[in-house]
PDB file of N, CA and C in Angstrom:
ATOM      1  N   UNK K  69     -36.510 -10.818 -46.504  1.00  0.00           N
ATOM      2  CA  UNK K  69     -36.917  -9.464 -46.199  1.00  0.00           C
ATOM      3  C   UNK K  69     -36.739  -9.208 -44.701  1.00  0.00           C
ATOM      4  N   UNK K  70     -35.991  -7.683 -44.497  1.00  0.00           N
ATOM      5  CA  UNK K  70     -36.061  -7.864 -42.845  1.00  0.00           C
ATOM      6  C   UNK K  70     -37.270  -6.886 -42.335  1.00  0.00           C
ATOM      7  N   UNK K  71     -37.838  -7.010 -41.196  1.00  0.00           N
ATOM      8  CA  UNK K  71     -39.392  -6.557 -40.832  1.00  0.00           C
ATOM      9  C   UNK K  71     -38.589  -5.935 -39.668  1.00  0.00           C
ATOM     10  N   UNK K  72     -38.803  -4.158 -39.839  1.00  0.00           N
ATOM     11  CA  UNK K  72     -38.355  -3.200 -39.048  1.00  0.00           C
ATOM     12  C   UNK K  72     -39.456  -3.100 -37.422  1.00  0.00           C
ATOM     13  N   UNK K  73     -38.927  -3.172 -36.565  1.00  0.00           N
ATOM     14  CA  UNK K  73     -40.056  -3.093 -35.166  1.00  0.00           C
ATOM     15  C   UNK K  73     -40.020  -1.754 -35.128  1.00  0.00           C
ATOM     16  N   UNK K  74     -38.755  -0.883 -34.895  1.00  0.00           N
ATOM     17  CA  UNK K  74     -38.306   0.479 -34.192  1.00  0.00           C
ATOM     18  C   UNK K  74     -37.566   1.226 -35.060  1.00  0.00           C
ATOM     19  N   UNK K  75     -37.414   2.772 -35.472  1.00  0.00           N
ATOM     20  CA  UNK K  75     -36.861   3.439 -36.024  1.00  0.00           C
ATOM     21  C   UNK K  75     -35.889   4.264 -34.442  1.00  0.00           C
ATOM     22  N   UNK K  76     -35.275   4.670 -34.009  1.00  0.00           N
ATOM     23  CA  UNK K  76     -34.799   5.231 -32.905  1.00  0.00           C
ATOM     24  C   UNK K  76     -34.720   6.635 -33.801  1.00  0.00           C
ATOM     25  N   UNK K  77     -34.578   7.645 -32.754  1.00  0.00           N
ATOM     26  CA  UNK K  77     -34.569   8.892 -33.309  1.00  0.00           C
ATOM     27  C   UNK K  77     -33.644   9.132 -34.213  1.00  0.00           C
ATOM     28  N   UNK K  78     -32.421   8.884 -33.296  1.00  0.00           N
ATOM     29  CA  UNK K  78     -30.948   8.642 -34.043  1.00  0.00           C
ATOM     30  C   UNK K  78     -30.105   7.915 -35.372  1.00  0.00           C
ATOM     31  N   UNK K  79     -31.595   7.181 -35.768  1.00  0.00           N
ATOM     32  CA  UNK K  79     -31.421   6.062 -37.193  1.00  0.00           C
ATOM     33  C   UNK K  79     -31.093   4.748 -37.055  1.00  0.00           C
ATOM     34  N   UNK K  80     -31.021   4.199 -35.586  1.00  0.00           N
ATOM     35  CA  UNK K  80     -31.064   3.033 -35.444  1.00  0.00           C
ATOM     36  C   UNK K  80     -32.287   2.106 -35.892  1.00  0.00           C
ATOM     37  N   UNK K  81     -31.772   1.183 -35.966  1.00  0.00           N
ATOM     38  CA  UNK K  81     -32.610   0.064 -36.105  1.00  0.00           C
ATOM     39  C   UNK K  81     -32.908  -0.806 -35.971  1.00  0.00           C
ATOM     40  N   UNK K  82     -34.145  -1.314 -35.032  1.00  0.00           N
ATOM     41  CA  UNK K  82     -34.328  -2.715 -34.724  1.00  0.00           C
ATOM     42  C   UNK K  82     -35.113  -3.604 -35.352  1.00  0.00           C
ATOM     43  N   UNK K  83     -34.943  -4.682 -35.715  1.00  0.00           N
ATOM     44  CA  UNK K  83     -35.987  -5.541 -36.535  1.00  0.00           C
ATOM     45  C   UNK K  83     -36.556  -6.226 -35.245  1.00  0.00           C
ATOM     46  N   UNK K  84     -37.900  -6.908 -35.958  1.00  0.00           N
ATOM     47  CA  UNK K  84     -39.268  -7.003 -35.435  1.00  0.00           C
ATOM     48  C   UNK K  84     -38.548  -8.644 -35.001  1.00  0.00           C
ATOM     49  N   UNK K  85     -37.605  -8.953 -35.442  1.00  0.00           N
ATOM     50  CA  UNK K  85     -37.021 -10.712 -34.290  1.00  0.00           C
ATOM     51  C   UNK K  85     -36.601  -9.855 -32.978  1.00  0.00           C
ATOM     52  N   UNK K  86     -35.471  -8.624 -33.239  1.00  0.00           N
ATOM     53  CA  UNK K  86     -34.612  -8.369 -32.561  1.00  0.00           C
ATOM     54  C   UNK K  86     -35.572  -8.104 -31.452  1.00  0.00           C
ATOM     55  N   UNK K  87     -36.929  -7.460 -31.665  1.00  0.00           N
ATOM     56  CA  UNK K  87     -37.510  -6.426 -31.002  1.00  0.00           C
ATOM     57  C   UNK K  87     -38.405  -7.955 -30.123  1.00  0.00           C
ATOM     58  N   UNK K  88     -39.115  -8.920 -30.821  1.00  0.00           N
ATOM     59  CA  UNK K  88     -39.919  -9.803 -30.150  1.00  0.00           C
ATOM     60  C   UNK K  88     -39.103 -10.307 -29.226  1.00  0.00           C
ATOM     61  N   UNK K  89     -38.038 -11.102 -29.690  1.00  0.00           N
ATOM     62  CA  UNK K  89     -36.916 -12.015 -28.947  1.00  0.00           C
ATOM     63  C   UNK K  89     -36.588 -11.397 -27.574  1.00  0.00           C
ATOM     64  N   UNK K  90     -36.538 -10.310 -27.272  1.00  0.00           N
ATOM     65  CA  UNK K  90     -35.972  -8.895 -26.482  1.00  0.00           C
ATOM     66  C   UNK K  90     -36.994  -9.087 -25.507  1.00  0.00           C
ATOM     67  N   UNK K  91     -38.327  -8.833 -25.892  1.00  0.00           N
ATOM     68  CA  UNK K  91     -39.370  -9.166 -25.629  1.00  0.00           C
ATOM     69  C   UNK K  91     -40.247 -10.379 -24.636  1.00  0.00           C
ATOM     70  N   UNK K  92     -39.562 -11.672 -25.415  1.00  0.00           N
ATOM     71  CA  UNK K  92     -40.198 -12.524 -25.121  1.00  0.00           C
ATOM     72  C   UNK K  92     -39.338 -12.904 -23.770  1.00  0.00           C
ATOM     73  N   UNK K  93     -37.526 -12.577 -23.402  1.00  0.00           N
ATOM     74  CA  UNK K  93     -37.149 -13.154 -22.824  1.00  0.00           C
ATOM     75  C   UNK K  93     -37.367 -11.723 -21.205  1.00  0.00           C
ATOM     76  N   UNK K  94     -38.098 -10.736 -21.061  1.00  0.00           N
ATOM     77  CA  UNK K  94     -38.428  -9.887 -20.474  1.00  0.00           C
ATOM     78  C   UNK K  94     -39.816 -10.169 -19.667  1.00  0.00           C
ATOM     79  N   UNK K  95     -40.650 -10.336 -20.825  1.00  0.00           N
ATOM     80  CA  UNK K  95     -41.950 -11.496 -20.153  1.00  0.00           C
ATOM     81  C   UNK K  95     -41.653 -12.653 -19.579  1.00  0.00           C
ATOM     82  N   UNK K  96     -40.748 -13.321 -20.005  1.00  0.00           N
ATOM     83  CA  UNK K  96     -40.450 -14.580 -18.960  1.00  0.00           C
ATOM     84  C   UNK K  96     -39.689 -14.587 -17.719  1.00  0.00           C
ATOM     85  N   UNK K  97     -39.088 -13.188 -17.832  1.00  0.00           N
ATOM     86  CA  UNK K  97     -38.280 -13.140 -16.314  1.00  0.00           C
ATOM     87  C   UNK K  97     -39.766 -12.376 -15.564  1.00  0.00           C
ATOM     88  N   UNK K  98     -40.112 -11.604 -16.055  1.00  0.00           N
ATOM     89  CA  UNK K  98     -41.239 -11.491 -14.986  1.00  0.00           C
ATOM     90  C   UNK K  98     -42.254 -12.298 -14.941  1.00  0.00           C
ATOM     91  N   UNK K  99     -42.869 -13.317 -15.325  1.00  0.00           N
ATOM     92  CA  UNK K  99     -44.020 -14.799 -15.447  1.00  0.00           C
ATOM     93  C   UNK K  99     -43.277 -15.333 -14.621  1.00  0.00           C
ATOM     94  N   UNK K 100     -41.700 -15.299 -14.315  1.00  0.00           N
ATOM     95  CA  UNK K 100     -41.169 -16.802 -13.387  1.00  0.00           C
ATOM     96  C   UNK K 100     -41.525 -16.825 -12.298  1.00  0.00           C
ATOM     97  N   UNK K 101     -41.809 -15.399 -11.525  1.00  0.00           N
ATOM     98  CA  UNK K 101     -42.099 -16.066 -10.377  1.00  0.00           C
ATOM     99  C   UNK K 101     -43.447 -16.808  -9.974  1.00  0.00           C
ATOM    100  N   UNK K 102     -44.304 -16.976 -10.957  1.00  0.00           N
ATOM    101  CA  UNK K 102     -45.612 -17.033 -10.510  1.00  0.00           C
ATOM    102  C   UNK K 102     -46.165 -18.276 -11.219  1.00  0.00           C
ATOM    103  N   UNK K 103     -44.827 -18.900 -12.066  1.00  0.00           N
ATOM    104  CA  UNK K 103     -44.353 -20.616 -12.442  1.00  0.00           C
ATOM    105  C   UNK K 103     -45.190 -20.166 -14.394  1.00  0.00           C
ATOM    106  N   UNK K 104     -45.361 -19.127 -14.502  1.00  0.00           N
ATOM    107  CA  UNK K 104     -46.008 -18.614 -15.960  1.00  0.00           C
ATOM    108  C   UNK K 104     -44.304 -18.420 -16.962  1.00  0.00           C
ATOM    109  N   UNK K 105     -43.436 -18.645 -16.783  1.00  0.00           N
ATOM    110  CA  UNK K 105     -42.264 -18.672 -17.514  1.00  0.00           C
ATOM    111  C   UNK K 105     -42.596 -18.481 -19.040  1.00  0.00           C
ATOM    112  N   UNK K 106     -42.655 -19.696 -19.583  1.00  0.00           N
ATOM    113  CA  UNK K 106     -43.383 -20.135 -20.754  1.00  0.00           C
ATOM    114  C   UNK K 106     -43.966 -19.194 -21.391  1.00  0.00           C
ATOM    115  N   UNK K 107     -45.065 -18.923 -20.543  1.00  0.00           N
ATOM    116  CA  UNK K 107     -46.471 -18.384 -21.337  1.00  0.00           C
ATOM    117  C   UNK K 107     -45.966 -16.745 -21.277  1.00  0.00           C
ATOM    118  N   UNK K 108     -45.720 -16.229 -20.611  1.00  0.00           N
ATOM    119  CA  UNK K 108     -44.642 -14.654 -20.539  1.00  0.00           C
ATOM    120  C   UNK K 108     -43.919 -15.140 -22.042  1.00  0.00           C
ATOM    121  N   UNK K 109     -42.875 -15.389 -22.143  1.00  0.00           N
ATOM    122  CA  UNK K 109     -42.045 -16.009 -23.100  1.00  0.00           C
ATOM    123  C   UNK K 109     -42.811 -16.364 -24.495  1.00  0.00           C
ATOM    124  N   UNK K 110     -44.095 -16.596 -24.796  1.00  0.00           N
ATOM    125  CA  UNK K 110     -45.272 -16.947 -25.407  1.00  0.00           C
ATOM    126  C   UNK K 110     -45.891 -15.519 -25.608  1.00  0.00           C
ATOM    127  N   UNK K 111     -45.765 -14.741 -24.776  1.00  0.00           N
ATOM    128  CA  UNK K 111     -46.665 -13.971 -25.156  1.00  0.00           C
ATOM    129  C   UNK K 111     -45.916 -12.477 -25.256  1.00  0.00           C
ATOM    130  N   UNK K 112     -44.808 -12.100 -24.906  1.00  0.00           N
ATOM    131  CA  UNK K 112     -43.583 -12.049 -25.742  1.00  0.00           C
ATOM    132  C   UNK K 112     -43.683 -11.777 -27.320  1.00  0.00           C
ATOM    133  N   UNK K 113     -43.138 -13.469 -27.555  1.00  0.00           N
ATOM    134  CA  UNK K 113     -42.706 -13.413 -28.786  1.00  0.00           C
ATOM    135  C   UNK K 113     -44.231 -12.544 -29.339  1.00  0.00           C
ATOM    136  N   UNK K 114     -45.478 -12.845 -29.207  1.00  0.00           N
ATOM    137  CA  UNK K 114     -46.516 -12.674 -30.428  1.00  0.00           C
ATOM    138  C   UNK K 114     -46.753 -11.291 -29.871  1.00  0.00           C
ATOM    139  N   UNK K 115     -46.616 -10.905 -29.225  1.00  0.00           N
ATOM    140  CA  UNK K 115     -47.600  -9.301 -28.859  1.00  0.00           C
ATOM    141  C   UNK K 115     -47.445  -8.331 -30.203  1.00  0.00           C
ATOM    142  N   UNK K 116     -46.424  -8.338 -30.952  1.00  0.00           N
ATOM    143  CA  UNK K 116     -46.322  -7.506 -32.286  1.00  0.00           C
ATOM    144  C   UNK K 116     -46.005  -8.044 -33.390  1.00  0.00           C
ATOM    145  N   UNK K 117     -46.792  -9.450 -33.469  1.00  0.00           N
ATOM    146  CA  UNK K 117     -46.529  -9.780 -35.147  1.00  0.00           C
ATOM    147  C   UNK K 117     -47.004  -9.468 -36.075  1.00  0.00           C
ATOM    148  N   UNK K 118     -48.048  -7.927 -35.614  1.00  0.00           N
ATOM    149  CA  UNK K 118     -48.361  -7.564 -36.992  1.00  0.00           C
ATOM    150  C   UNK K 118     -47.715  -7.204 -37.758  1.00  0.00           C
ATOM    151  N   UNK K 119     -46.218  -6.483 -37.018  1.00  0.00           N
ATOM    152  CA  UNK K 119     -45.394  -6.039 -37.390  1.00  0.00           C
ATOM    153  C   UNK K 119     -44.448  -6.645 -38.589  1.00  0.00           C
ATOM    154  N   UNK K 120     -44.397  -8.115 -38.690  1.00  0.00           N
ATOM    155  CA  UNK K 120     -44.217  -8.974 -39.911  1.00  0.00           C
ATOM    156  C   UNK K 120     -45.407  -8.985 -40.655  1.00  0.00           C
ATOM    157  N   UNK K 121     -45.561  -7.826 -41.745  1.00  0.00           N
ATOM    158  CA  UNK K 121     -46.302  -7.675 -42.369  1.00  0.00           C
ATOM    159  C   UNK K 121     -45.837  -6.631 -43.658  1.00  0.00           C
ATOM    160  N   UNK K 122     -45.682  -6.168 -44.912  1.00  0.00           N
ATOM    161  CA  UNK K 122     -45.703  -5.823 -45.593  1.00  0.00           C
ATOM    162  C   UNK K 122     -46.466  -3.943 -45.560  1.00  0.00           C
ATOM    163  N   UNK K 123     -47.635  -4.387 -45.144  1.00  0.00           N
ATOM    164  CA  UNK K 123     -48.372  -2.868 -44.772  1.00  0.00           C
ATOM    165  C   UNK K 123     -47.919  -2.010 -43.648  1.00  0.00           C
ATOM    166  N   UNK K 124     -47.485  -2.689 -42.537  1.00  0.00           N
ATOM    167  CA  UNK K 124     -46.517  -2.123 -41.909  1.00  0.00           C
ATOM    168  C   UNK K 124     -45.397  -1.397 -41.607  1.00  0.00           C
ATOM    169  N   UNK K 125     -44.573  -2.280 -42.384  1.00  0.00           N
ATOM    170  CA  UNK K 125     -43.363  -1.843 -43.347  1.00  0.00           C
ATOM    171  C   UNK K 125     -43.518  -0.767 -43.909  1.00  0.00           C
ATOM    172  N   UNK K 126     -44.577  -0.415 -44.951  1.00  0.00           N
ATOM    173  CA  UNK K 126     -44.616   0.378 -45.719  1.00  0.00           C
ATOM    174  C   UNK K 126     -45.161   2.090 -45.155  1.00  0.00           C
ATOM    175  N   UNK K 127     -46.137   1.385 -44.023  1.00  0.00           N
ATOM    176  CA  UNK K 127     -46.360   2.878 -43.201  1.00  0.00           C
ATOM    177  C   UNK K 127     -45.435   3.341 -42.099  1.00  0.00           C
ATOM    178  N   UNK K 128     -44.850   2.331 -41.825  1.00  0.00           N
ATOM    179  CA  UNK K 128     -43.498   3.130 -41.251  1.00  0.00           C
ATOM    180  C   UNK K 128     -42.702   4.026 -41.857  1.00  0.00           C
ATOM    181  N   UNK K 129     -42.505   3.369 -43.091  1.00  0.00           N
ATOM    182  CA  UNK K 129     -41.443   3.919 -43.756  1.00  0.00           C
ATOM    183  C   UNK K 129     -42.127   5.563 -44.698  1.00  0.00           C
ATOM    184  N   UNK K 130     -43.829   5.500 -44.653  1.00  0.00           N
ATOM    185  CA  UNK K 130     -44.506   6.791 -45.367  1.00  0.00           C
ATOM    186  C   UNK K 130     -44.860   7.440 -43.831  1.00  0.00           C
ATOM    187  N   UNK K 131     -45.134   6.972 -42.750  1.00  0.00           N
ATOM    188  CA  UNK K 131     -46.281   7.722 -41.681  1.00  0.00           C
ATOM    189  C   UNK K 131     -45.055   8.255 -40.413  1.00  0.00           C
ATOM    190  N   UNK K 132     -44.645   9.122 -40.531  1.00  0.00           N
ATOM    191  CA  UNK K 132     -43.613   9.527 -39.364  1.00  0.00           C
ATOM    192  C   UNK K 132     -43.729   8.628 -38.079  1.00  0.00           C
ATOM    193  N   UNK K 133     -45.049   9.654 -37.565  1.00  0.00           N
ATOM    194  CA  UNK K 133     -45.527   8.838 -36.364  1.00  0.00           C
ATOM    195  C   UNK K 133     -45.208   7.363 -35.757  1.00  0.00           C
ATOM    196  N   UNK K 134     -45.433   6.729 -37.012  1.00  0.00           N
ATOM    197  CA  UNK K 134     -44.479   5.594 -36.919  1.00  0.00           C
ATOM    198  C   UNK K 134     -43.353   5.049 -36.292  1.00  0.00           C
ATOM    199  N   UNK K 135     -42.496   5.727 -36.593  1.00  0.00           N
ATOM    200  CA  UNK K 135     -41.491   5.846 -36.137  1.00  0.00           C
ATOM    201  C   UNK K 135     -41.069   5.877 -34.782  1.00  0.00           C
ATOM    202  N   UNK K 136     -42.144   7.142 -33.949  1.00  0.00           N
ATOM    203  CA  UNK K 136     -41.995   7.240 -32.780  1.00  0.00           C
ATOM    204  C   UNK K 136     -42.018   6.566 -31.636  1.00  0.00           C
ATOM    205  N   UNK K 137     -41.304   6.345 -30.738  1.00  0.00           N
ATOM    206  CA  UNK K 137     -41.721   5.623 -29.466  1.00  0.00           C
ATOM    207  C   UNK K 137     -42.657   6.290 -29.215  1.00  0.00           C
ATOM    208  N   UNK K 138     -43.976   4.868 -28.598  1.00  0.00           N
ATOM    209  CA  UNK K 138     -45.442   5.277 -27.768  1.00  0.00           C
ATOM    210  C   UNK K 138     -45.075   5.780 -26.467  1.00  0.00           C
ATOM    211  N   UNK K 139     -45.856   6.560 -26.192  1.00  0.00           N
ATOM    212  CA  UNK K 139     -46.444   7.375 -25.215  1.00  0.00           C
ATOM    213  C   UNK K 139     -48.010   6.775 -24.844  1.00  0.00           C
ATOM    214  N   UNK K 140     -47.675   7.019 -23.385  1.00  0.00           N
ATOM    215  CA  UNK K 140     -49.248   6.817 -22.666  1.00  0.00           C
ATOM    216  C   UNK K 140     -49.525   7.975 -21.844  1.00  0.00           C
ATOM    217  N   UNK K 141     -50.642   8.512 -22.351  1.00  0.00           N
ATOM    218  CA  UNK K 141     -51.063   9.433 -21.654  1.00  0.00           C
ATOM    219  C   UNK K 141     -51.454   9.388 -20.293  1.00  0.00           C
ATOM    220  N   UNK K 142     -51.295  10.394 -19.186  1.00  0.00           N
ATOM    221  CA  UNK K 142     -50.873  10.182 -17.739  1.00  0.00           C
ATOM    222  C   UNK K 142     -52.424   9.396 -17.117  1.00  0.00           C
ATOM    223  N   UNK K 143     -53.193   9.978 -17.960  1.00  0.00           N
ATOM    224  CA  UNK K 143     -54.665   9.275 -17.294  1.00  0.00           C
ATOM    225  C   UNK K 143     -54.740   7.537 -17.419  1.00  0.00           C
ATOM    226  N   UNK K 144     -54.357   7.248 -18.881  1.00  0.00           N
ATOM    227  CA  UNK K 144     -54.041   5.682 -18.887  1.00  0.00           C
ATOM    228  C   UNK K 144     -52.708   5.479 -17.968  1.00  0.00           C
ATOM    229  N   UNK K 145     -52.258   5.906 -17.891  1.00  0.00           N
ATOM    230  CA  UNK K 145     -51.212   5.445 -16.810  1.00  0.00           C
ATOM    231  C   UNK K 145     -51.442   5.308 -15.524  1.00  0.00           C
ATOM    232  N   UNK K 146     -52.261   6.008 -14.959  1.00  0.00           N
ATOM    233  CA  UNK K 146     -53.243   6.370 -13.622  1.00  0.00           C
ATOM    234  C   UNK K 146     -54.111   4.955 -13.690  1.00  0.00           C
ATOM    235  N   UNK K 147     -54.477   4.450 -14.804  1.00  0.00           N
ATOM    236  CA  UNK K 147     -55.992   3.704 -14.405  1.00  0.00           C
ATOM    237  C   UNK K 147     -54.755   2.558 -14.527  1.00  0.00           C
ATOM    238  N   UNK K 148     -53.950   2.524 -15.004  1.00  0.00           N
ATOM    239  CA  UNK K 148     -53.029   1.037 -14.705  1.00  0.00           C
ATOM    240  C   UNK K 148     -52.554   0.491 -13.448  1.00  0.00           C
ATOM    241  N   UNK K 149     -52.350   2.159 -13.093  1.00  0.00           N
ATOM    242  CA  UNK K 149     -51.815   1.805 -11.483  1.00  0.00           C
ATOM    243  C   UNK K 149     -52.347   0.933 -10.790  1.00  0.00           C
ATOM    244  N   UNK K 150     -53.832   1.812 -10.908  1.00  0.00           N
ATOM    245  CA  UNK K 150     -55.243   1.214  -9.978  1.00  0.00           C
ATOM    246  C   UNK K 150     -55.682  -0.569 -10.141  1.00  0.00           C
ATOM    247  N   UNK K 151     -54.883  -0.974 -10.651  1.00  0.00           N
ATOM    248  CA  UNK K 151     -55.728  -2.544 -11.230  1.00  0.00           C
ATOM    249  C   UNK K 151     -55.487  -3.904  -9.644  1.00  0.00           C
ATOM    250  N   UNK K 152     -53.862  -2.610  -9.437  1.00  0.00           N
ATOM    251  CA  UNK K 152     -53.861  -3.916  -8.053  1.00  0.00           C
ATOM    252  C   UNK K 152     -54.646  -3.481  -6.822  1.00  0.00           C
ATOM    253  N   UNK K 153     -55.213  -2.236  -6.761  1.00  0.00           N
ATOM    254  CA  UNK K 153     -56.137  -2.152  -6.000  1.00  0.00           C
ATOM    255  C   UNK K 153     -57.826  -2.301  -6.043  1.00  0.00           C
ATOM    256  N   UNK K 154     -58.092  -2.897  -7.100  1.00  0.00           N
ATOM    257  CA  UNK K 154     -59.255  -2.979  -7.479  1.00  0.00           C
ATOM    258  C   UNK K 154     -59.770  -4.345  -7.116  1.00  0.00           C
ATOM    259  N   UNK K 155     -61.194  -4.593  -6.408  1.00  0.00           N
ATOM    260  CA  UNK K 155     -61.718  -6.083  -5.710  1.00  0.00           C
ATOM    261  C   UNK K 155     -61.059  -7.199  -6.697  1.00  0.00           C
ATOM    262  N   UNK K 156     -60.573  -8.580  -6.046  1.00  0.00           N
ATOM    263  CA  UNK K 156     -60.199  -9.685  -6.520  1.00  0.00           C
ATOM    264  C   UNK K 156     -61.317  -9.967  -8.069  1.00  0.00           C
ATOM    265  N   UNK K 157     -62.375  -9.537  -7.890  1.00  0.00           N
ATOM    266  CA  UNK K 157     -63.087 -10.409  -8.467  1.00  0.00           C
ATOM    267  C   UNK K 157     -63.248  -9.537 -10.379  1.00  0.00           C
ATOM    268  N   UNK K 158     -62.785  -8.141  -9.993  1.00  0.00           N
ATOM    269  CA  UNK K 158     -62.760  -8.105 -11.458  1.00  0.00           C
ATOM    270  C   UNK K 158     -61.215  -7.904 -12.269  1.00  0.00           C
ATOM    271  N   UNK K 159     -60.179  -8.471 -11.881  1.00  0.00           N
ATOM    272  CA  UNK K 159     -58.942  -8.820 -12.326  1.00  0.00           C
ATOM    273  C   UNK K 159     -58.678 -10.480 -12.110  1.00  0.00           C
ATOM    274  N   UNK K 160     -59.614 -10.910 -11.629  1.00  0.00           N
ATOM    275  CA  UNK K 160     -58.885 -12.141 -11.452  1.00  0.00           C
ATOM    276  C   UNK K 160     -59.288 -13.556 -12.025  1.00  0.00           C
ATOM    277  N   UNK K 161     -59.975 -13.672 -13.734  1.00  0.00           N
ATOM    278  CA  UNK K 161     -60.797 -14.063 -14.433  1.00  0.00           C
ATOM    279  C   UNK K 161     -62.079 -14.210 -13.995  1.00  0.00           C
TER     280      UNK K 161
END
């Protein structure tokens, strides 16, 4: 069975390897400099394996929305900014 990640507007299609794999090797170029390679690469691959799932599948293929590339609304985008300016002590375990 292949497990769809992305519908593109246009009818493309990416499966949920194509989409992790893509993924995992994107997290590891940014983890390298900070010797986290691996674990970027680790965390990567798993961030959407719900997506190998059956119920998934199936609401993609019934729930439009689905379909769509996410959006973040400008206020969550605002409070992301802020994280590298915020005291050491509550970003940094």
């Amino acid at each position: 069975m292949t497990y769809l990640a992305h519908i593109a507007g246009d009818g493309r299609k990416q499966t949920a390897a194509e989409h992790l794999n893509g993924t995992a090797e994107r997290c590891a170029l940014f983890a390298a400099p900070f010797g986290a390679e691996e674990l970027g690469r680790l965390a990567g691959l798993s961030h959407d394996l719900g997506k190998y799932s059956m119920e998934f599948g199936v609401w993609g293929s019934l729930w439009p929305p689905l379909r769509r590339r996410g959006t973040m609304a400008a206020s969550r985008t605002e409070a992301l900014r802020e994280i590298p300016r915020m005291p050491e002590p509550f970003w940094d375990g």
